[in-house]
PDB file of C-alpha atoms in Angstrom:
ATOM      1  CA  MET A   1      21.650 -72.983  65.001  1.00 62.00           C
ATOM      2  CA  GLU A   2      22.436 -69.196  64.407  1.00 82.00           C
ATOM      3  CA  GLY A   3      21.940 -68.256  60.914  1.00 93.00           C
ATOM      4  CA  LYS A   4      25.399 -67.177  59.664  1.00 96.00           C
ATOM      5  CA  LEU A   5      25.642 -65.391  55.995  1.00 97.00           C
ATOM      6  CA  ILE A   6      28.564 -65.365  53.989  1.00 97.00           C
ATOM      7  CA  ILE A   7      28.760 -62.804  51.138  1.00 97.00           C
ATOM      8  CA  PHE A   8      30.367 -62.446  48.018  1.00 97.00           C
ATOM      9  CA  SER A   9      30.970 -58.894  46.876  1.00 95.00           C
ATOM     10  CA  ALA A  10      33.208 -57.949  43.560  1.00 91.00           C
ATOM     11  CA  PRO A  11      33.218 -55.114  41.079  1.00 83.00           C
ATOM     12  CA  SER A  12      30.863 -56.107  37.732  1.00 76.00           C
ATOM     13  CA  GLY A  13      32.863 -58.694  35.405  1.00 75.00           C
ATOM     14  CA  SER A  14      34.111 -60.486  38.552  1.00 84.00           C
ATOM     15  CA  GLY A  15      32.648 -63.810  38.262  1.00 85.00           C
ATOM     16  CA  LYS A  16      31.166 -63.682  41.867  1.00 91.00           C
ATOM     17  CA  THR A  17      27.187 -64.196  40.594  1.00 91.00           C
ATOM     18  CA  THR A  18      28.334 -67.560  38.912  1.00 93.00           C
ATOM     19  CA  ILE A  19      30.493 -68.818  42.069  1.00 96.00           C
ATOM     20  CA  VAL A  20      27.777 -67.920  43.549  1.00 95.00           C
ATOM     21  CA  ARG A  21      25.434 -69.657  41.375  1.00 95.00           C
ATOM     22  CA  HIS A  22      27.549 -73.222  41.651  1.00 97.00           C
ATOM     23  CA  LEU A  23      28.183 -72.438  45.422  1.00 97.00           C
ATOM     24  CA  LEU A  24      24.736 -72.882  45.736  1.00 96.00           C
ATOM     25  CA  ASN A  25      23.746 -75.748  43.444  1.00 96.00           C
ATOM     26  CA  THR A  26      26.174 -77.725  45.485  1.00 97.00           C
ATOM     27  CA  ASN A  27      25.561 -76.520  49.320  1.00 96.00           C
ATOM     28  CA  ASP A  28      21.778 -77.256  50.950  1.00 95.00           C
ATOM     29  CA  ASN A  29      22.352 -75.454  54.178  1.00 96.00           C
ATOM     30  CA  LEU A  30      22.974 -72.106  51.935  1.00 97.00           C
ATOM     31  CA  GLY A  31      19.941 -69.996  50.766  1.00 96.00           C
ATOM     32  CA  PHE A  32      20.280 -66.811  48.497  1.00 95.00           C
ATOM     33  CA  SER A  33      19.463 -63.915  49.558  1.00 94.00           C
ATOM     34  CA  ILE A  34      17.380 -61.881  46.928  1.00 93.00           C
ATOM     35  CA  SER A  35      18.488 -57.694  46.671  1.00 92.00           C
ATOM     36  CA  ALA A  36      16.050 -55.318  45.876  1.00 95.00           C
ATOM     37  CA  CYS A  37      16.120 -52.525  42.967  1.00 94.00           C
ATOM     38  CA  THR A  38      15.297 -50.384  41.008  1.00 93.00           C
ATOM     39  CA  ARG A  39      16.467 -50.786  37.581  1.00 79.00           C
ATOM     40  CA  ASP A  40      14.999 -52.114  33.955  1.00 71.00           C
ATOM     41  CA  ARG A  41      15.876 -56.020  34.164  1.00 66.00           C
ATOM     42  CA  ARG A  42      17.827 -57.817  31.811  1.00 63.00           C
ATOM     43  CA  GLY A  43      16.440 -59.731  29.238  1.00 63.00           C
ATOM     44  CA  ARG A  44      13.583 -61.738  30.266  1.00 63.00           C
ATOM     45  CA  ALA A  45      16.169 -64.443  31.419  1.00 76.00           C
ATOM     46  CA  GLU A  46      15.844 -62.514  34.776  1.00 79.00           C
ATOM     47  CA  GLN A  47      11.959 -62.458  36.848  1.00 80.00           C
ATOM     48  CA  ASN A  48      10.656 -60.537  40.243  1.00 82.00           C
ATOM     49  CA  GLY A  49      11.470 -62.346  43.172  1.00 82.00           C
ATOM     50  CA  LYS A  50      13.827 -64.927  41.824  1.00 83.00           C
ATOM     51  CA  ASP A  51      17.322 -62.592  41.278  1.00 80.00           C
ATOM     52  CA  TYR A  52      15.666 -59.681  41.996  1.00 87.00           C
ATOM     53  CA  TYR A  53      12.992 -57.744  43.961  1.00 93.00           C
ATOM     54  CA  PHE A  54      11.945 -55.240  41.344  1.00 93.00           C
ATOM     55  CA  LEU A  55      10.762 -52.223  42.533  1.00 94.00           C
ATOM     56  CA  THR A  56       9.863 -48.147  41.357  1.00 93.00           C
ATOM     57  CA  PRO A  57      11.791 -45.735  43.125  1.00 93.00           C
ATOM     58  CA  ASP A  58       8.877 -44.920  44.465  1.00 93.00           C
ATOM     59  CA  GLU A  59       8.590 -48.205  46.015  1.00 95.00           C
ATOM     60  CA  PHE A  60      12.153 -48.258  47.350  1.00 96.00           C
ATOM     61  CA  LYS A  61      12.369 -45.486  48.429  1.00 95.00           C
ATOM     62  CA  GLU A  62       9.554 -45.556  50.690  1.00 97.00           C
ATOM     63  CA  LYS A  63      10.832 -49.307  52.146  1.00 97.00           C
ATOM     64  CA  ILE A  64      13.987 -46.879  53.169  1.00 97.00           C
ATOM     65  CA  ASP A  65      11.844 -44.065  54.836  1.00 97.00           C
ATOM     66  CA  ASN A  66      10.117 -47.254  57.078  1.00 98.00           C
ATOM     67  CA  ASP A  67      13.898 -49.033  57.479  1.00 97.00           C
ATOM     68  CA  GLU A  68      13.305 -52.041  55.786  1.00 98.00           C
ATOM     69  CA  PHE A  69      16.743 -52.250  54.629  1.00 97.00           C
ATOM     70  CA  VAL A  70      19.700 -53.422  56.374  1.00 96.00           C
ATOM     71  CA  GLU A  71      22.088 -51.843  53.963  1.00 95.00           C
ATOM     72  CA  TRP A  72      20.845 -50.000  50.106  1.00 94.00           C
ATOM     73  CA  GLU A  73      23.025 -47.485  47.414  1.00 89.00           C
ATOM     74  CA  GLU A  74      22.194 -45.451  45.089  1.00 88.00           C
ATOM     75  CA  VAL A  75      24.879 -47.373  42.917  1.00 77.00           C
ATOM     76  CA  TYR A  76      24.654 -45.107  40.124  1.00 78.00           C
ATOM     77  CA  VAL A  77      22.444 -42.610  39.534  1.00 83.00           C
ATOM     78  CA  GLY A  78      18.169 -43.451  40.327  1.00 84.00           C
ATOM     79  CA  ALA A  79      19.165 -47.073  40.306  1.00 88.00           C
ATOM     80  CA  PHE A  80      19.031 -48.415  43.959  1.00 93.00           C
ATOM     81  CA  TYR A  81      20.289 -51.641  45.682  1.00 92.00           C
ATOM     82  CA  GLY A  82      19.981 -53.105  48.917  1.00 94.00           C
ATOM     83  CA  THR A  83      19.097 -55.626  51.425  1.00 95.00           C
ATOM     84  CA  LEU A  84      15.771 -56.025  53.184  1.00 96.00           C
ATOM     85  CA  LYS A  85      15.799 -57.677  56.807  1.00 96.00           C
ATOM     86  CA  SER A  86      12.552 -59.780  55.705  1.00 96.00           C
ATOM     87  CA  GLU A  87      14.578 -60.934  53.388  1.00 96.00           C
ATOM     88  CA  ILE A  88      17.434 -62.477  55.530  1.00 96.00           C
ATOM     89  CA  GLU A  89      14.762 -63.468  58.426  1.00 95.00           C
ATOM     90  CA  ARG A  90      13.054 -66.184  55.108  1.00 95.00           C
ATOM     91  CA  VAL A  91      16.852 -67.625  54.525  1.00 96.00           C
ATOM     92  CA  TRP A  92      17.370 -67.643  58.266  1.00 96.00           C
ATOM     93  CA  ALA A  93      13.387 -69.090  59.100  1.00 96.00           C
ATOM     94  CA  SER A  94      14.393 -71.822  56.216  1.00 96.00           C
ATOM     95  CA  GLY A  95      16.469 -73.182  58.067  1.00 95.00           C
ATOM     96  CA  LYS A  96      19.979 -72.651  56.165  1.00 97.00           C
ATOM     97  CA  HIS A  97      22.244 -69.937  56.182  1.00 97.00           C
ATOM     98  CA  VAL A  98      22.260 -66.658  54.206  1.00 97.00           C
ATOM     99  CA  LEU A  99      24.090 -66.436  50.762  1.00 97.00           C
ATOM    100  CA  PHE A 100      24.751 -62.902  49.316  1.00 95.00           C
ATOM    101  CA  ASP A 101      26.052 -61.482  45.520  1.00 92.00           C
ATOM    102  CA  VAL A 102      26.088 -57.541  46.270  1.00 89.00           C
ATOM    103  CA  ASP A 103      28.709 -55.011  45.823  1.00 87.00           C
ATOM    104  CA  VAL A 104      31.391 -53.779  47.592  1.00 90.00           C
ATOM    105  CA  GLN A 105      29.681 -50.726  50.018  1.00 89.00           C
ATOM    106  CA  GLY A 106      26.513 -52.852  50.215  1.00 90.00           C
ATOM    107  CA  GLY A 107      28.931 -55.928  51.681  1.00 94.00           C
ATOM    108  CA  LEU A 108      31.472 -54.110  54.143  1.00 95.00           C
ATOM    109  CA  LYS A 109      28.061 -52.682  55.389  1.00 95.00           C
ATOM    110  CA  LEU A 110      26.250 -56.338  55.973  1.00 96.00           C
ATOM    111  CA  LYS A 111      29.433 -56.820  57.385  1.00 96.00           C
ATOM    112  CA  LYS A 112      29.655 -53.737  59.468  1.00 95.00           C
ATOM    113  CA  TYR A 113      26.123 -54.789  61.016  1.00 94.00           C
ATOM    114  CA  TYR A 114      26.508 -58.615  61.767  1.00 94.00           C
ATOM    115  CA  GLY A 115      29.951 -58.078  62.787  1.00 93.00           C
ATOM    116  CA  ASP A 116      31.226 -62.159  63.134  1.00 92.00           C
ATOM    117  CA  ARG A 117      28.185 -63.611  62.108  1.00 94.00           C
ATOM    118  CA  ALA A 118      29.468 -62.731  58.464  1.00 95.00           C
ATOM    119  CA  LEU A 119      32.057 -64.209  55.873  1.00 96.00           C
ATOM    120  CA  ALA A 120      32.434 -61.024  53.630  1.00 96.00           C
ATOM    121  CA  VAL A 121      34.502 -62.531  50.833  1.00 97.00           C
ATOM    122  CA  PHE A 122      36.057 -60.038  47.880  1.00 95.00           C
ATOM    123  CA  VAL A 123      36.469 -61.592  44.690  1.00 95.00           C
ATOM    124  CA  LYS A 124      38.433 -60.199  41.735  1.00 90.00           C
ATOM    125  CA  VAL A 125      39.978 -60.551  38.257  1.00 83.00           C
ATOM    126  CA  PRO A 126      44.039 -61.040  38.346  1.00 72.00           C
ATOM    127  CA  ASP A 127      44.440 -58.286  36.038  1.00 72.00           C
ATOM    128  CA  GLU A 128      41.621 -55.198  34.317  1.00 70.00           C
ATOM    129  CA  GLU A 129      41.442 -56.425  31.003  1.00 72.00           C
ATOM    130  CA  THR A 130      40.397 -60.013  32.217  1.00 69.00           C
ATOM    131  CA  LEU A 131      38.096 -57.536  33.973  1.00 68.00           C
ATOM    132  CA  ARG A 132      36.946 -55.492  30.649  1.00 69.00           C
ATOM    133  CA  GLN A 133      37.207 -58.509  28.490  1.00 72.00           C
ATOM    134  CA  ARG A 134      34.256 -60.178  30.931  1.00 66.00           C
ATOM    135  CA  LEU A 135      32.241 -56.702  30.808  1.00 69.00           C
ATOM    136  CA  ILE A 136      32.718 -56.594  26.656  1.00 70.00           C
ATOM    137  CA  GLY A 137      31.402 -60.321  26.372  1.00 66.00           C
ATOM    138  CA  ARG A 138      28.192 -60.055  28.573  1.00 65.00           C
ATOM    139  CA  ASN A 139      26.800 -57.571  25.704  1.00 67.00           C
ATOM    140  CA  THR A 140      25.104 -55.004  27.546  1.00 66.00           C
ATOM    141  CA  GLU A 141      27.043 -52.410  27.670  1.00 66.00           C
ATOM    142  CA  THR A 142      28.112 -50.001  25.341  1.00 73.00           C
ATOM    143  CA  GLU A 143      31.136 -47.371  25.584  1.00 74.00           C
ATOM    144  CA  ASP A 144      30.141 -45.004  28.187  1.00 75.00           C
ATOM    145  CA  SER A 145      28.633 -47.939  30.521  1.00 72.00           C
ATOM    146  CA  LEU A 146      31.379 -49.706  29.649  1.00 71.00           C
ATOM    147  CA  SER A 147      33.749 -46.698  31.065  1.00 74.00           C
ATOM    148  CA  LYS A 148      31.860 -45.807  33.911  1.00 73.00           C
ATOM    149  CA  ARG A 149      31.815 -49.476  34.874  1.00 71.00           C
ATOM    150  CA  LEU A 150      35.689 -49.699  34.900  1.00 75.00           C
ATOM    151  CA  PHE A 151      35.908 -46.423  36.883  1.00 76.00           C
ATOM    152  CA  LYS A 152      33.719 -47.913  39.464  1.00 77.00           C
ATOM    153  CA  VAL A 153      36.105 -51.029  39.292  1.00 77.00           C
ATOM    154  CA  HIS A 154      39.074 -48.641  40.844  1.00 77.00           C
ATOM    155  CA  PHE A 155      37.415 -47.242  43.671  1.00 84.00           C
ATOM    156  CA  GLU A 156      35.754 -50.226  44.308  1.00 85.00           C
ATOM    157  CA  MET A 157      39.195 -52.149  44.156  1.00 82.00           C
ATOM    158  CA  SER A 158      39.995 -49.714  47.294  1.00 84.00           C
ATOM    159  CA  PHE A 159      38.278 -51.423  49.096  1.00 91.00           C
ATOM    160  CA  GLN A 160      39.680 -55.206  49.193  1.00 90.00           C
ATOM    161  CA  ASN A 161      41.529 -55.403  52.036  1.00 92.00           C
ATOM    162  CA  GLN A 162      38.546 -54.708  54.698  1.00 93.00           C
ATOM    163  CA  PHE A 163      36.961 -57.552  53.777  1.00 95.00           C
ATOM    164  CA  ASP A 164      38.012 -60.807  55.669  1.00 94.00           C
ATOM    165  CA  VAL A 165      39.214 -62.332  52.614  1.00 94.00           C
ATOM    166  CA  ILE A 166      39.939 -61.946  48.973  1.00 94.00           C
ATOM    167  CA  LEU A 167      39.386 -64.243  46.780  1.00 94.00           C
ATOM    168  CA  VAL A 168      41.631 -64.084  42.614  1.00 91.00           C
ATOM    169  CA  ASN A 169      38.851 -65.564  40.518  1.00 91.00           C
ATOM    170  CA  ASP A 170      41.269 -66.949  37.925  1.00 86.00           C
ATOM    171  CA  GLU A 171      40.886 -69.811  37.068  1.00 88.00           C
ATOM    172  CA  LEU A 172      36.839 -70.856  37.861  1.00 88.00           C
ATOM    173  CA  GLU A 173      37.275 -74.193  39.538  1.00 94.00           C
ATOM    174  CA  ASP A 174      40.004 -73.063  41.852  1.00 93.00           C
ATOM    175  CA  SER A 175      37.314 -70.431  42.894  1.00 94.00           C
ATOM    176  CA  TYR A 176      34.580 -72.917  43.470  1.00 96.00           C
ATOM    177  CA  GLN A 177      37.711 -75.213  45.495  1.00 96.00           C
ATOM    178  CA  LYS A 178      39.125 -72.373  47.874  1.00 95.00           C
ATOM    179  CA  SER A 179      35.476 -70.881  48.548  1.00 96.00           C
ATOM    180  CA  GLN A 180      34.006 -73.850  49.267  1.00 97.00           C
ATOM    181  CA  LYS A 181      36.855 -74.397  52.469  1.00 95.00           C
ATOM    182  CA  LEU A 182      35.943 -70.892  53.092  1.00 94.00           C
ATOM    183  CA  ILE A 183      32.578 -72.117  53.731  1.00 96.00           C
ATOM    184  CA  ASP A 184      33.467 -74.190  54.988  1.00 95.00           C
ATOM    185  CA  ASP A 185      35.358 -73.441  57.984  1.00 94.00           C
ATOM    186  CA  PHE A 186      33.724 -70.240  58.256  1.00 94.00           C
ATOM    187  CA  LEU A 187      29.922 -72.722  59.447  1.00 94.00           C
ATOM    188  CA  GLN A 188      32.004 -75.193  60.967  1.00 89.00           C
ATOM    189  CA  LYS A 189      34.628 -74.628  62.469  1.00 81.00           C
ATOM    190  CA  ASN A 190      33.909 -69.921  62.675  1.00 77.00           C
ATOM    191  CA  VAL A 191      37.552 -69.793  61.377  1.00 69.00           C
ATOM    192  CA  VAL A 192      37.812 -66.675  59.452  1.00 70.00           C
ATOM    193  CA  PRO A 193      41.030 -65.775  57.226  1.00 68.00           C
ATOM    194  CA  ALA A 194      43.209 -62.438  58.279  1.00 64.00           C
ATOM    195  CA  LYS A 195      41.549 -59.852  57.610  1.00 70.00           C
ATOM    196  CA  GLY A 196      42.440 -59.016  53.983  1.00 64.00           C
ATOM    197  CA  ALA A 197      43.762 -61.997  53.256  1.00 67.00           C
ATOM    198  CA  GLU A 198      44.206 -62.710  49.082  1.00 74.00           C
ATOM    199  CA  ILE A 199      43.272 -67.094  48.247  1.00 75.00           C
TER     200      ILE A 199
END
């Protein structure tokens, strides 16, 4: 089996993580790619090696210097995120396809690196007010961080048409079904929607 990659990217608050978790729970042939990052853990719920590989900035920079990342980015000042090459190999070695939950820039870099072996899905909410309410509902945002995130959302939205498909996450159950069909078509028939198609 040639391993493939399914990439879900989106601005914060779009619901991509919820969709990815659902897909992992319903597809035995998918394995999650755990990203590396330098940020603090969100509460006690996040575990090293399960949710993220939590690295110090020095550890992260050393891995950059050693060319251990497929892609990486300084998302905010001092906050690095990236995908380790060894992580993709780990999932493929288990006989599964790799499922990603990454930011927009990371998703585009992965798609460029792997080309036709990757399906890149951009997840977006129907409107900005829905997004604002989702971010506020997390209870992790200060007014300043919310403002920064919303500014970044506008920037990230400008890249949506570079993805294979745009998934509008309005109704979650509907998004689950559309995501599953995209994955099934890609893995079984190698079908990819017309670039930038919105579903």
